[in-house]
Short mmCIF file of C-alpha atoms in Angstrom, two decimals:
data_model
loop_
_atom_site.label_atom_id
_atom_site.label_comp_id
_atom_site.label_asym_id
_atom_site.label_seq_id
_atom_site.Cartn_x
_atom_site.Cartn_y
_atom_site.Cartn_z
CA UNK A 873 43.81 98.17 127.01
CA UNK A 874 45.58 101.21 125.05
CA UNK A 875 49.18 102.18 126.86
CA UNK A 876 49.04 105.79 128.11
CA UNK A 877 51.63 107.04 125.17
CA UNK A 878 51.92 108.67 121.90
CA UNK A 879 54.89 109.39 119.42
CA UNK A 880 55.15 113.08 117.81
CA UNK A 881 57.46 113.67 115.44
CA UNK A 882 58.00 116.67 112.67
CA UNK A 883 56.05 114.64 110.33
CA UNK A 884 53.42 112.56 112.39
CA UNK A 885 51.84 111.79 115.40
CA UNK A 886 50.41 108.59 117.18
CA UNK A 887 48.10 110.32 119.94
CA UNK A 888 45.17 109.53 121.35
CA UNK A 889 43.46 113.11 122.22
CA UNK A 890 40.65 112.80 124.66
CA UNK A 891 43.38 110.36 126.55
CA UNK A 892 45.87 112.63 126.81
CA UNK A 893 43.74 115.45 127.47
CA UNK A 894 42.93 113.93 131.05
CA UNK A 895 46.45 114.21 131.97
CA UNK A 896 47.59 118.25 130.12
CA UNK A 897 46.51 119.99 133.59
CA UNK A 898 48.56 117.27 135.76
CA UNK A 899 52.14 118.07 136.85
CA UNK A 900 53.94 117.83 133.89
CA UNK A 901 57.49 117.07 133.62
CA UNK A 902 60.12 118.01 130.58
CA UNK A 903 62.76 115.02 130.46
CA UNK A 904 65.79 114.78 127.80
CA UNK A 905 67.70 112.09 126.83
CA UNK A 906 71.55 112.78 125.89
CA UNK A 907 72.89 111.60 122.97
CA UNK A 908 76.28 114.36 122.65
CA UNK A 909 76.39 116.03 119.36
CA UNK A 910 72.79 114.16 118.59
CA UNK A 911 71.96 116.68 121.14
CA UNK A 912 71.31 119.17 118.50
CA UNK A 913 67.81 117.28 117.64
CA UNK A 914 66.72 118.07 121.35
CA UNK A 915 68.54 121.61 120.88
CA UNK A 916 65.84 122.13 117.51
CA UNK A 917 62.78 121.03 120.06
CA UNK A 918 63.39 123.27 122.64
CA UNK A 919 64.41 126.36 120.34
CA UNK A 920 60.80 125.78 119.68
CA UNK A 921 59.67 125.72 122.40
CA UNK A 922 61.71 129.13 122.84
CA UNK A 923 60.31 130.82 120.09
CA UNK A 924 56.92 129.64 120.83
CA UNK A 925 56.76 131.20 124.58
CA UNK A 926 56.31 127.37 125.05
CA UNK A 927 56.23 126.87 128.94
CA UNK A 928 53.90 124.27 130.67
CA UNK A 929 55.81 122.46 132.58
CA UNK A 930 56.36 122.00 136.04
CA UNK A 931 59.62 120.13 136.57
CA UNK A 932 63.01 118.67 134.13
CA UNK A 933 64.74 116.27 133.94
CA UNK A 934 68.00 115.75 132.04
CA UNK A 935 71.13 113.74 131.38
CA UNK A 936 74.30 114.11 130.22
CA UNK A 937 73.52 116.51 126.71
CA UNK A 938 70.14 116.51 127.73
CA UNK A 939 71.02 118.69 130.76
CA UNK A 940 73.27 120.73 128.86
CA UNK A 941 70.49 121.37 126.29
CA UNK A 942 67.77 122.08 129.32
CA UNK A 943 70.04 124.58 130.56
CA UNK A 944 69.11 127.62 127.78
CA UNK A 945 65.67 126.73 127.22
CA UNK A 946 65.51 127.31 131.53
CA UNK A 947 67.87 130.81 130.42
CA UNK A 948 65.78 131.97 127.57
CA UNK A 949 68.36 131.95 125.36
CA UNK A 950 66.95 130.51 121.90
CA UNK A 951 70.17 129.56 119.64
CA UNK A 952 72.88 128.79 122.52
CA UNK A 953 72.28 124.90 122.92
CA UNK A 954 72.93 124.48 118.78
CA UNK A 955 75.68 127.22 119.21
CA UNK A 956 77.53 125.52 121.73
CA UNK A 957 77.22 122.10 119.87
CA UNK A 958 77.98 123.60 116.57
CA UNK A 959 80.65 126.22 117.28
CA UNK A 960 82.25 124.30 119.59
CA UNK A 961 82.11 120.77 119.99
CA UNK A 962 83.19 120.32 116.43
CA UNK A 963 86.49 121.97 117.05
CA UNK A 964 89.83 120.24 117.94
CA UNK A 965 89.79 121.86 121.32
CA UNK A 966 86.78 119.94 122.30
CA UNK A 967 88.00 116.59 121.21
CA UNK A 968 90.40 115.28 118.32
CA UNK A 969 90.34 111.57 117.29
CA UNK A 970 93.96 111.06 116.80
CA UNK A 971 95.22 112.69 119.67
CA UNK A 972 93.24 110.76 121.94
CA UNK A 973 94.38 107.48 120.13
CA UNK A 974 98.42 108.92 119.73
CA UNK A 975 98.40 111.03 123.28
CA UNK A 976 95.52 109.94 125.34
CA UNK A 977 94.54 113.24 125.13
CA UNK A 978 90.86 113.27 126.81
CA UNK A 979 87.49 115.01 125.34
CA UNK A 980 88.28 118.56 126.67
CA UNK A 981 84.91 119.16 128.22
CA UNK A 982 85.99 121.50 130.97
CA UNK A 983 87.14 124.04 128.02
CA UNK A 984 83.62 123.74 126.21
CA UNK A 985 82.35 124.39 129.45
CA UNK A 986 84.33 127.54 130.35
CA UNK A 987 83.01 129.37 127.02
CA UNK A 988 79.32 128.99 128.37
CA UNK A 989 80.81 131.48 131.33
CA UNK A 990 81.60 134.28 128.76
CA UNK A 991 80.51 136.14 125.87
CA UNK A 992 79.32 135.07 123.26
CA UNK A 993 78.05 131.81 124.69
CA UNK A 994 77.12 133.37 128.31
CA UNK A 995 74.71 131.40 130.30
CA UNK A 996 72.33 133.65 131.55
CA UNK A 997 71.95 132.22 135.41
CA UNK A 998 70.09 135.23 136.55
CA UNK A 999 67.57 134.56 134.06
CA UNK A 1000 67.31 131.09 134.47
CA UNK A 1001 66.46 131.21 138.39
CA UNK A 1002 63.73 133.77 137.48
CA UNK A 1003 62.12 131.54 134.89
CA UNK A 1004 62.35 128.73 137.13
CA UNK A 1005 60.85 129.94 139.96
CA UNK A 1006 59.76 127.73 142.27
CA UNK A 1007 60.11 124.76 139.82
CA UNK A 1008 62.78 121.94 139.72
CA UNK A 1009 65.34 121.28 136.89
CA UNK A 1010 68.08 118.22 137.67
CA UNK A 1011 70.57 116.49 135.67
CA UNK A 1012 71.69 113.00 136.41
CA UNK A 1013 74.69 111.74 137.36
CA UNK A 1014 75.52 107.81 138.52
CA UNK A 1015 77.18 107.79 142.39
CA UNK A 1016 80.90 106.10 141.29
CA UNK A 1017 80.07 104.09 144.57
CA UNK A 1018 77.25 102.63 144.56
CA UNK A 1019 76.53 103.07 140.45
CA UNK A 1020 72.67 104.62 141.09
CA UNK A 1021 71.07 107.48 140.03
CA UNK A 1022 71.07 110.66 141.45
CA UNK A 1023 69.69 113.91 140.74
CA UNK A 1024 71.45 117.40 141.17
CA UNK A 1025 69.93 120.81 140.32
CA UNK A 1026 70.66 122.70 136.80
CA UNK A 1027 70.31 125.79 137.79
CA UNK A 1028 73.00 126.22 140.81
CA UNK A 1029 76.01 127.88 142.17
CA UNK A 1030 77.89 124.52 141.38
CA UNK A 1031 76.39 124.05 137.83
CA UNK A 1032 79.49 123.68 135.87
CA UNK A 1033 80.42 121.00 138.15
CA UNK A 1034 76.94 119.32 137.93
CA UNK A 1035 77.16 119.65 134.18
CA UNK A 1036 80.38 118.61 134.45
CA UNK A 1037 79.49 115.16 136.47
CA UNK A 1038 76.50 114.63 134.19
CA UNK A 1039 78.64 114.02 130.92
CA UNK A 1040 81.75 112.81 132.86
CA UNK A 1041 82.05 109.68 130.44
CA UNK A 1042 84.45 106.84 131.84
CA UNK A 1043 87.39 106.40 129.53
CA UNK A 1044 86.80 109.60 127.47
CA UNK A 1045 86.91 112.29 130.67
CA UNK A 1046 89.77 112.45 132.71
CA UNK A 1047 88.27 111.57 135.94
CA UNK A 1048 84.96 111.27 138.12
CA UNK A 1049 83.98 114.44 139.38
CA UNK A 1050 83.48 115.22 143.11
CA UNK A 1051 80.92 117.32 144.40
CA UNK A 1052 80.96 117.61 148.11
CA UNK A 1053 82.04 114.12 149.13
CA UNK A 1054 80.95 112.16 146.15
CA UNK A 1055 82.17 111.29 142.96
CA UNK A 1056 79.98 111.01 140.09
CA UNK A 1057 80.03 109.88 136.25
CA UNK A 1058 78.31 110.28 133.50
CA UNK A 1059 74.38 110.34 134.38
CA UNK A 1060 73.76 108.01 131.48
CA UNK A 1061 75.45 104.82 133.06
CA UNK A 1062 72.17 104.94 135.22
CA UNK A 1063 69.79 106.78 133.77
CA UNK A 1064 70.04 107.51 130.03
CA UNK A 1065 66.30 108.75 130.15
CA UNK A 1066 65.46 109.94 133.67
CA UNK A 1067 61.58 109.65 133.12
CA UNK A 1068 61.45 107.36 136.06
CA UNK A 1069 62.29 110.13 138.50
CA UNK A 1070 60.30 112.43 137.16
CA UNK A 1071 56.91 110.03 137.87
CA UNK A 1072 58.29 109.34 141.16
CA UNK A 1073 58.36 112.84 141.66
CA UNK A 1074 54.68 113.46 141.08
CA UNK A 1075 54.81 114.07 137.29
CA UNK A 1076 52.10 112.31 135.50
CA UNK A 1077 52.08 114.35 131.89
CA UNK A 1078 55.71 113.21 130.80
CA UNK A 1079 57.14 115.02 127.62
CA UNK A 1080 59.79 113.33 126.75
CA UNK A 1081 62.66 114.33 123.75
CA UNK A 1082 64.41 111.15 122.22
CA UNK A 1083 67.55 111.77 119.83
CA UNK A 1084 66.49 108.03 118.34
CA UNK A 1085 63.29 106.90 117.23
CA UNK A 1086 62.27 104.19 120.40
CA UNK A 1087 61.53 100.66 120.26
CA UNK A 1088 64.64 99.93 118.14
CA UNK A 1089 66.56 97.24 119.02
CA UNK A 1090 69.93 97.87 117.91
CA UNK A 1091 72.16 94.69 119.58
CA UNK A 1092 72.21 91.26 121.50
CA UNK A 1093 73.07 93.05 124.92
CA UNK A 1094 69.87 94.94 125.10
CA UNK A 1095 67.54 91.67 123.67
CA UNK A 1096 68.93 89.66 126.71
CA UNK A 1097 68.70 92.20 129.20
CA UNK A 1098 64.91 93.02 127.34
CA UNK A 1099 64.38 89.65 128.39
CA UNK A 1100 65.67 89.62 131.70
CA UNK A 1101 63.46 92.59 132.73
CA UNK A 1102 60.29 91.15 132.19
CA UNK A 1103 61.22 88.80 134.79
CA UNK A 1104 60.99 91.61 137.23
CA UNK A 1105 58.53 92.65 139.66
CA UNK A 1106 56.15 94.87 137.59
CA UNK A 1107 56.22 97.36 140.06
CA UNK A 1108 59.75 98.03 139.91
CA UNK A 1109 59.50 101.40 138.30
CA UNK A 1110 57.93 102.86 141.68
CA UNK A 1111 61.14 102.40 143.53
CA UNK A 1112 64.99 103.91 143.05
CA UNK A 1113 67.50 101.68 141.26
CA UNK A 1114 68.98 100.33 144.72
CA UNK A 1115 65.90 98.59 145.22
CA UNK A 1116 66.31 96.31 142.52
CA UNK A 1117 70.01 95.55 143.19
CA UNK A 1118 69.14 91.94 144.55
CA UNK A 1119 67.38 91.44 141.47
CA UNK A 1120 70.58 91.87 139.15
CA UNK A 1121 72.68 90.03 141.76
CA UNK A 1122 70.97 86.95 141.34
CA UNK A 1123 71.01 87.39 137.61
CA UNK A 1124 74.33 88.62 137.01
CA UNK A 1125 76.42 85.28 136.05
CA UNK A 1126 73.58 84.64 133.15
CA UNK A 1127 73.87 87.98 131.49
CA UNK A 1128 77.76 88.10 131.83
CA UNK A 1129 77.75 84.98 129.54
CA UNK A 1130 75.84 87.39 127.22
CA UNK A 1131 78.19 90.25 127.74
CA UNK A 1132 81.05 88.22 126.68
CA UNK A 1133 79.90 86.77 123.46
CA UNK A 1134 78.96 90.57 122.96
CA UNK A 1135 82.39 91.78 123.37
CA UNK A 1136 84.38 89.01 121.43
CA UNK A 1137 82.12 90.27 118.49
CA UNK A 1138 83.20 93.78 119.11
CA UNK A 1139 87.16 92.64 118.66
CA UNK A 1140 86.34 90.92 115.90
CA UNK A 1141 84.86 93.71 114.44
CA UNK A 1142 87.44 95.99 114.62
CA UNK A 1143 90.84 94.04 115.55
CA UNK A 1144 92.26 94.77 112.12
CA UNK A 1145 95.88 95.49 112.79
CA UNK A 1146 96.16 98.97 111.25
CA UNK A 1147 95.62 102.37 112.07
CA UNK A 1148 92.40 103.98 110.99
CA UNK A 1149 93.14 105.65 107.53
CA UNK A 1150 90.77 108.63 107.85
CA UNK A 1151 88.54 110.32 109.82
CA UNK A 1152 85.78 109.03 107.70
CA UNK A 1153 86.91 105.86 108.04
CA UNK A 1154 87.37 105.95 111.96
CA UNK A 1155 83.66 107.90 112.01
CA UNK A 1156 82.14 104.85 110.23
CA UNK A 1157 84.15 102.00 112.47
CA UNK A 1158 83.18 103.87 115.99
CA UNK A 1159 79.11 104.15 114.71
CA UNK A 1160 77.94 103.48 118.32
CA UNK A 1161 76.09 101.01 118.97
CA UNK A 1162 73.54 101.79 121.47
CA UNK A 1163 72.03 105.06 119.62
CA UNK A 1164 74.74 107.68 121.10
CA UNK A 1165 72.73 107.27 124.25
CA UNK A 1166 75.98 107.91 126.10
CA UNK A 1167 77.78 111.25 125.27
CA UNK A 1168 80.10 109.21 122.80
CA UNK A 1169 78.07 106.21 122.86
CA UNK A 1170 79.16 103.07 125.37
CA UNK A 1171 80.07 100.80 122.61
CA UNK A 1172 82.62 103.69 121.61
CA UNK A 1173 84.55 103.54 124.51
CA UNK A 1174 84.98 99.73 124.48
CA UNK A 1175 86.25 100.70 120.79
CA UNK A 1176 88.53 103.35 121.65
CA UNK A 1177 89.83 101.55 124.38
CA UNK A 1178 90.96 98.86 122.16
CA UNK A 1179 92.33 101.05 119.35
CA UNK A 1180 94.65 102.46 122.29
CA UNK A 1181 95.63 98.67 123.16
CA UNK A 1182 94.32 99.33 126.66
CA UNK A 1183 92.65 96.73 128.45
CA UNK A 1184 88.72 96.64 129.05
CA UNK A 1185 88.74 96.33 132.56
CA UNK A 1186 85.92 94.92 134.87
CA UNK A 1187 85.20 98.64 136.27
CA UNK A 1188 84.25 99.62 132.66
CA UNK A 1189 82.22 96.68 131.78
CA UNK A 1190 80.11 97.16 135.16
CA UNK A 1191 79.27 100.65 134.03
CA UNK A 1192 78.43 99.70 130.65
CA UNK A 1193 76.10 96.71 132.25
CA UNK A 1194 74.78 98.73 134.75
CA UNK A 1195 73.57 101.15 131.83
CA UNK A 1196 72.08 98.35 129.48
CA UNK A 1197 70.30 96.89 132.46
CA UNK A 1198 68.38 100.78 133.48
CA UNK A 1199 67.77 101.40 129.73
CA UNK A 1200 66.23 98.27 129.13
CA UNK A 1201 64.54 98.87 132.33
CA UNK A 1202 63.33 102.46 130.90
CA UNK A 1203 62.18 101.01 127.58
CA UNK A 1204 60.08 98.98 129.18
CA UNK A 1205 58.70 101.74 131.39
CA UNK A 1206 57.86 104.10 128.87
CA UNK A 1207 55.90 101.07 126.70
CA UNK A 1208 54.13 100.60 129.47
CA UNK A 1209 53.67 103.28 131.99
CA UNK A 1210 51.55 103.42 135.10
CA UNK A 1211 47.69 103.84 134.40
CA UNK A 1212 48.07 107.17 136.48
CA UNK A 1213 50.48 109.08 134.00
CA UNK A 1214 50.70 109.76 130.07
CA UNK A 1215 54.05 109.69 128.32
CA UNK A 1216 55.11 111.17 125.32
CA UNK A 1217 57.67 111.38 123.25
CA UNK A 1218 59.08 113.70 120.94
CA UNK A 1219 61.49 111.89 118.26
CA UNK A 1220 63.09 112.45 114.79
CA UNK A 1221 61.18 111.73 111.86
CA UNK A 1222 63.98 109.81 110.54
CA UNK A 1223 67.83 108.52 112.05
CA UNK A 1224 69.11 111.35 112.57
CA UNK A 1225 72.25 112.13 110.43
CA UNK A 1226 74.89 112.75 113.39
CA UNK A 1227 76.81 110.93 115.49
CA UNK A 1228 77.70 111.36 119.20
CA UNK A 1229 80.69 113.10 118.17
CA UNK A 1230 82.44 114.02 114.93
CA UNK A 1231 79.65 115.19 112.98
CA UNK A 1232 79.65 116.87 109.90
CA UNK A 1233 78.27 120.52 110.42
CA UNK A 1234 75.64 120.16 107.47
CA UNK A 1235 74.14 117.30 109.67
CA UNK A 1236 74.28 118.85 112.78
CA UNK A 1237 72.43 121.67 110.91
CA UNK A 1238 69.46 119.11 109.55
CA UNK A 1239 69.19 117.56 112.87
CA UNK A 1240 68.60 120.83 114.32
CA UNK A 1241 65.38 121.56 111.79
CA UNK A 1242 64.30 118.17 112.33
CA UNK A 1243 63.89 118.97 116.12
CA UNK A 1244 62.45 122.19 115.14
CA UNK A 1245 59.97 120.31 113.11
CA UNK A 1246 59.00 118.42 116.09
CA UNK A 1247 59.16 120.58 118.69
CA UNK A 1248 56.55 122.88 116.60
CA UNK A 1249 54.36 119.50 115.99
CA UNK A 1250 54.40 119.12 119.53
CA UNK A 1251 53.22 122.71 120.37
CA UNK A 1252 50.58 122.43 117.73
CA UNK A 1253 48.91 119.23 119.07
CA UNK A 1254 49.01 120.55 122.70
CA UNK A 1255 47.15 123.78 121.62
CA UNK A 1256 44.33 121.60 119.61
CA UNK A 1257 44.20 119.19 122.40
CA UNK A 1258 43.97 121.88 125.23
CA UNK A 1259 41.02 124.41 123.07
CA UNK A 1260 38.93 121.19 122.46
CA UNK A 1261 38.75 120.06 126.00
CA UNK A 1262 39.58 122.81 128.29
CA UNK A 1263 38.84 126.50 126.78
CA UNK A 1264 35.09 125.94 126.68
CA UNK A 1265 35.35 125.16 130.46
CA UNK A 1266 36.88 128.30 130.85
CA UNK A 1267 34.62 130.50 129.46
#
């Protein structure tokens, strides 16, 4: 039997029509992945969408960058998610390499986040409540006690602290972030790709915008864990993280085993004894190794950890197991989705050129017109697809 999904990039598309057209005029849900500067991909989709008057959806979902990028395209403001990645992630205010290794001097994400309150970077709030209407946008962020998903609106009076918990990265941001009586991290320990929630919220036409092309496997961690999942009740996907928690319990000793023959590898890798000689050099040793699906990339904090001789502590290493186990969870799920939805995913045509964080501008700027690429491709077989099945209906 076919699997309910299809791949669009700015090049191609993998889509079965008169499949997908039984799902267009079911709720449809918008979900985006994070990925930090990669971001700008998913910035390039949704300025798209912008330009397009590009609009049918009835809920979002976002994480980390993904939810920063959401934010605009709910404010009509075509140009601000590539601005702010552009203009201002890229400066030494946001984050510079060697003072963080020299000073411990965090990624400065409250600063980047206090331009988006003024000109010429203003987030347009007013607007973004009127164009959301009586929808629902959320951004995830992982409960510091429990380590499980939860979901907290964009579009608030406490959206820079939402935003803030959603790319609060352990290791790289000063500290969890409290909202009300709970602290929260980065939404990407638990739910790098939030397309879960959105079925279990009634979605069942998922759109969703990858900054890496799926169904790569890019280390041993994820091939265990891979393996580990198909072990689990095939209805798992129907239920909130905490109701598989038993299942990793059991499981946990095996997969630790894994975890540390994964992280002697990583020492060896980089345990040279001398300071990085250049920021090239530093850029090419800290590639991350999990696609930049964190804000920096997990892998990266292990790494920068260990260029600051700090320990890697057994809080850290749950986090980064807790978010191989949901992603390998979600790779499955979007493979093979329920027979009641449709997913489909917007990607780049290629790898894209940046990194999670200290891009080059010039790459930031192709990623960007790769997502543009895509995001029109995307638009263009939704139109066909809706005229061939629906407009003669509704004439």
């Amino acid at each position: 039997m076919m699997s309910n999904t299809g791949v669009i990039s700015g090049t191609h598309s993998v889509i079965k029509h008169s499949r997908y057209a039984r799902y267009l005029e079911q709720k449809t849900a918008l979900v985006a992945q994070g990925g930090g500067q990669r971001g700008i991909f998913t910035a390039g989709v949704l300025d798209a969408f912008l330009l397009s008057d590009f609009d049918p959806f009835d809920s979002f979902y976002g994480t980390s960058a993904g939810a920063l990028n959401l934010s605009p395209y709910l404010c009509q403001q075509p140009g601000l998610a590539k601005a702010f990645i552009m203009d201002l992630t890229t400066t030494p205010e946001f984050f510079h390499l060697f003072s963080y290794i020299r000073r411990k001097q965090q990624m400065n994400l409250d600063w980047a986040l206090e331009q988006i309150k003024h000109y010429p970077y203003k987030l347009d709030l007013d607007m973004g409540k009127r164009t959301l209407k009586r929808r629902e946008a959320y951004a995830a962020v992982t409960n510091t006690a429990t380590l499980r998903d939860e979901y907290l609106p964009i579009i608030h009076h406490q959206w820079f602290d939402i935003l803030r918990a959603t790319c609060a990265i352990p290791g790289l941001y000063y500290h969890p972030v409290k909202i009300g009586d709970t602290e929260y991290v980065d939404g990407g320990v638990s739910a790098a790709i939030p397309v879960q929630e959105a079925w279990r919220q009634g979605a069942r036409n998922l759109v969703v915008i990858m900054t890496e092309i799926p169904g790569r496997k890019e280390n041993k961690v994820a091939e265990v864990l891979s393996e580990v999942v198909t072990q689990t009740d095939s209805d798992w996907f129907k239920r909130p993280i905490s109701a598989i928690q038993h299942h990793w319990e059991q499981t946990v000793e095996s997969w630790k085993v894994d975890w540390n023959h994964f992280r002697e590898g990583q020492v060896g890798s980089i345990h040279t004894g001398k300071s990085p000689q250049s920021n090239d050099d530093t850029k090419k040793r800290l590639n991350t190794i999990n696609g930049g699906r964190w804000l920096f990339g997990a892998g990266d904090v292990y790494r920068l950890s260990h260029l600051l001789g700090n320990e890697f502590d057994s809080g850290l290493a749950d986090l980064l197991m807790m978010h191989y186990q949901t992603y390998s969870l979600t790779e499955r799920f979007m493979a093979h989705p329920p027979e009641d939805s449709f997913i489909v995913t917007i990607c780049p045509s290629q790898p894209l050129r940046s990194s999670s964080l200290m891009s080059k501008k010039e790459d930031l700027q192709f990623d960007y017109e790769l997502g543009l690429e895509a995001g029109y491709h995307y638009i263009r077989e939704y139109m066909h697809i809706y005229s061939q099945y629906f407009a003669a209906s509704e004439r």
